[in-house]
Coordinates of C-alpha atoms in Angstrom, one line a residue:
Chain Y
X13 CA 177.4 307.4 47.3
X14 CA 176.5 304.7 44.8
X15 CA 179.6 304.9 42.7
X16 CA 182.4 302.6 41.9
X17 CA 185.4 304.8 40.9
X18 CA 188.2 303.5 38.7
X19 CA 191.5 305.2 37.8
X20 CA 193.0 305.7 35.3
X21 CA 190.3 305.8 32.7
X22 CA 192.8 305.2 29.9
X23 CA 196.2 303.5 30.1
X24 CA 198.8 302.8 27.4
X25 CA 201.7 300.7 28.4
X26 CA 204.5 298.8 26.8
X27 CA 205.1 295.1 27.3
X28 CA 207.9 295.7 29.8
X29 CA 206.1 298.2 31.9
X30 CA 204.6 297.8 35.4
X31 CA 201.4 299.7 36.1
X32 CA 198.4 299.4 38.3
X33 CA 194.6 299.9 38.0
X34 CA 192.8 301.2 41.0
X35 CA 189.2 300.9 42.2
X36 CA 187.3 302.4 45.1
X37 CA 183.8 302.1 46.5
X38 CA 182.1 303.5 49.6
X39 CA 178.9 301.6 49.5
X40 CA 180.0 299.2 52.2
X41 CA 179.9 296.2 49.8
X42 CA 182.1 293.4 51.0
X43 CA 182.6 291.7 47.6
X44 CA 184.7 293.3 44.8
X45 CA 185.5 292.0 41.4
X46 CA 187.8 292.5 38.4
X47 CA 186.3 291.8 35.0
X48 CA 188.0 291.9 31.5
X49 CA 185.9 292.9 28.6
X50 CA 186.7 292.8 24.9
X51 CA 184.6 294.9 22.4
X52 CA 180.9 293.7 22.1
X53 CA 181.7 290.6 24.3
X54 CA 180.4 290.0 27.8
X55 CA 182.5 290.8 30.8
X56 CA 184.8 287.9 31.8
X57 CA 185.3 287.4 35.5
X58 CA 189.0 287.5 36.6
X59 CA 189.0 287.8 40.4
X60 CA 186.6 288.0 43.3
X61 CA 187.4 289.4 46.7
X62 CA 185.0 288.6 49.5
X63 CA 185.7 290.3 52.9
X64 CA 189.1 291.3 51.6
X65 CA 190.1 287.7 50.8
X66 CA 190.6 286.4 47.3
X67 CA 187.9 283.9 46.9
X68 CA 187.9 283.3 43.1
X69 CA 190.7 283.4 40.7
X70 CA 189.5 282.3 37.2
X71 CA 192.9 280.9 36.0
X72 CA 194.2 284.3 35.1
X73 CA 197.8 284.6 34.0
X74 CA 200.2 285.7 36.7
X75 CA 201.0 288.9 34.8
X76 CA 197.8 290.1 36.5
X77 CA 198.1 290.4 40.2
X78 CA 195.1 291.6 42.3
X79 CA 195.4 293.3 45.7
X80 CA 192.7 294.3 48.2
X81 CA 194.2 296.7 50.8
X82 CA 190.9 297.2 52.6
X83 CA 187.2 296.8 52.1
X84 CA 186.9 299.9 49.9
X85 CA 189.9 299.5 47.7
X86 CA 190.9 297.1 45.0
X87 CA 194.0 297.2 42.8
X88 CA 195.1 295.3 39.7
X89 CA 198.8 295.2 39.2
X90 CA 200.0 294.7 35.6
X91 CA 203.4 293.4 34.6
X92 CA 204.8 292.1 31.3
X93 CA 201.4 292.3 29.5
X94 CA 200.8 291.1 26.0
X95 CA 199.0 293.0 23.2
X96 CA 196.1 290.6 23.5
X97 CA 195.6 291.9 27.1
X98 CA 194.3 295.2 25.6
X99 CA 190.7 295.5 26.8
X100 CA 188.3 297.4 29.1
X101 CA 189.0 296.4 32.7
X102 CA 185.9 296.7 34.8
X103 CA 185.8 296.8 38.6
X104 CA 182.6 296.0 40.4
X105 CA 181.2 295.7 43.8
X106 CA 178.1 293.9 44.9
X107 CA 175.6 292.9 47.4
X108 CA 174.7 289.2 46.7
X109 CA 173.9 288.9 43.0
X110 CA 173.7 292.6 42.2
X111 CA 176.8 294.1 40.5
X112 CA 177.6 297.8 40.4
X113 CA 180.2 298.5 37.7
X114 CA 182.8 301.2 37.6
X115 CA 183.3 303.1 34.4
X116 CA 186.3 300.9 33.5
X117 CA 189.9 301.4 32.6
X118 CA 190.7 301.1 28.9
X119 CA 194.1 299.4 28.6
X120 CA 196.2 299.4 25.5
X121 CA 199.3 297.3 25.4
X122 CA 201.8 298.2 22.7
Chain L
X26 CA 178.4 275.8 36.7
X27 CA 175.8 278.1 35.2
X28 CA 175.5 278.5 31.5
X29 CA 173.5 281.3 29.9
X30 CA 172.6 281.5 26.2
X31 CA 171.3 284.7 24.6
X32 CA 169.5 285.2 21.3
X33 CA 169.6 286.9 18.9
X34 CA 173.1 288.2 18.7
X35 CA 172.0 291.2 16.5
X36 CA 168.5 292.8 16.3
X37 CA 167.4 295.7 14.1
X38 CA 164.0 297.3 14.6
X39 CA 162.2 300.3 13.3
X40 CA 161.8 303.2 15.7
X41 CA 158.5 302.7 17.6
X42 CA 158.5 298.9 17.2
X43 CA 159.1 296.4 20.0
X44 CA 162.2 294.4 20.6
X45 CA 162.5 291.1 22.4
X46 CA 165.7 289.4 23.6
X47 CA 165.7 285.9 25.0
X48 CA 167.9 284.1 27.4
X49 CA 168.0 280.5 28.8
X50 CA 169.9 279.3 31.8
X51 CA 171.0 275.9 33.1
X52 CA 171.2 276.2 36.9
X53 CA 167.8 275.6 38.4
X54 CA 169.2 277.2 41.6
X55 CA 169.6 280.6 39.9
X56 CA 167.3 283.1 41.5
X57 CA 168.4 286.6 40.2
X58 CA 168.3 287.7 36.6
X59 CA 169.5 291.2 35.7
X60 CA 169.7 292.9 32.3
X61 CA 172.5 295.3 31.4
X62 CA 172.7 297.9 28.7
X63 CA 176.1 298.9 27.4
X64 CA 176.5 301.8 25.1
X65 CA 179.7 302.1 23.0
X66 CA 182.7 302.9 25.2
X67 CA 180.7 302.9 28.4
X68 CA 180.2 300.5 31.3
X69 CA 177.3 298.0 31.5
X70 CA 174.3 299.7 33.3
X71 CA 171.7 297.7 35.1
X72 CA 168.3 298.5 33.4
X73 CA 166.0 296.0 35.0
X74 CA 166.2 292.8 37.1
X75 CA 163.9 290.1 38.3
X76 CA 164.0 287.6 41.1
X77 CA 162.7 284.1 40.9
X78 CA 159.7 284.7 43.1
X79 CA 158.0 286.8 40.4
X80 CA 157.1 286.1 36.8
X81 CA 157.1 289.6 35.3
X82 CA 158.4 293.0 36.1
X83 CA 157.8 296.3 34.2
X84 CA 159.5 299.7 34.3
X85 CA 158.0 302.1 31.8
X86 CA 158.9 300.8 28.3
X87 CA 161.0 297.9 29.6
X88 CA 159.7 294.6 30.9
X89 CA 161.2 291.3 31.9
X90 CA 159.5 288.0 32.1
X91 CA 160.7 284.8 33.8
X92 CA 159.6 281.2 33.2
X93 CA 161.3 279.2 35.9
X94 CA 159.9 275.9 34.7
X95 CA 161.4 276.3 31.2
X96 CA 164.5 278.2 32.6
X97 CA 164.2 281.1 30.3
X98 CA 163.7 284.9 30.7
X99 CA 163.2 287.7 28.2
X100 CA 163.6 291.4 27.9
X101 CA 160.9 293.4 26.1
X102 CA 161.3 297.0 25.0
X103 CA 158.3 298.7 23.6
X104 CA 158.1 301.9 21.5
X105 CA 161.8 301.7 20.8
X106 CA 163.8 304.9 20.3
X107 CA 167.2 305.5 18.7
X108 CA 168.8 305.9 22.2
X109 CA 167.8 302.3 22.9
X110 CA 170.5 301.3 20.5
X111 CA 173.2 299.4 22.5
X112 CA 174.5 296.0 23.4
X113 CA 172.3 294.2 25.9
X114 CA 173.5 291.5 28.2
X115 CA 171.4 289.1 30.3
X116 CA 172.8 287.4 33.3
X117 CA 171.9 284.8 35.9
X118 CA 173.1 284.4 39.5
X119 CA 173.5 280.8 40.2
X120 CA 174.2 278.8 43.3
X121 CA 177.8 280.3 43.5
X122 CA 176.2 283.7 43.9
X123 CA 178.2 285.0 40.9
X124 CA 176.7 286.5 37.7
X125 CA 177.1 284.5 34.5
X126 CA 176.5 286.7 31.4
X127 CA 174.9 285.9 28.1
X128 CA 176.9 286.6 25.0
X129 CA 175.1 289.9 24.2
X130 CA 172.6 291.3 21.7
X131 CA 173.5 294.3 19.5
X132 CA 170.2 296.2 19.2
X133 CA 169.9 298.8 16.5
X134 CA 166.9 301.1 16.3
X135 CA 166.5 302.5 12.9
X136 CA 165.0 306.0 12.6

């Protein structure tokens, strides 16, 4: 299994909603990532989990809250988002230096 | 930290011609250089990568070259086809073992 699976594929939410994005991989990778990507821009790193511990948090606003329940799962909890948070959210897992991206969750904040 | 610059930002070529995209990096400790292709509405897909112990790698119509002394690497696509049209991102893995991406190149192959 060489897939990183993300759900949902599309999400529309209001600024007062609470929602979560989910990511799963079964490749045995011990590093997992959340990236945010705007159209035709490179992915921007948000969070890195290494061995289920948060190792990098790139000054992301607290309205984004990551969670890593186990080595195969990664969640991103969303609360009180702003319209400018609308983007493609990509989960990835890796062996050192090599990223495997999920298909992404396209988020629209109204 | 690592800084990756990518040029050009847009590139149009006629079908059948070659396309070259260039990147420079700043961290001399970087040792892994992947290239991603991203079609509209889809995830970035790894198309080729190179490690610092080789100077060139080829996979059918795609090749990557690396000059460690000058700290630059390039993607070469020969005999371009319309399906090669996409945004291409270079990246470098620096001493922090994270990927730093270039700003992207929108490649358009004209039929």
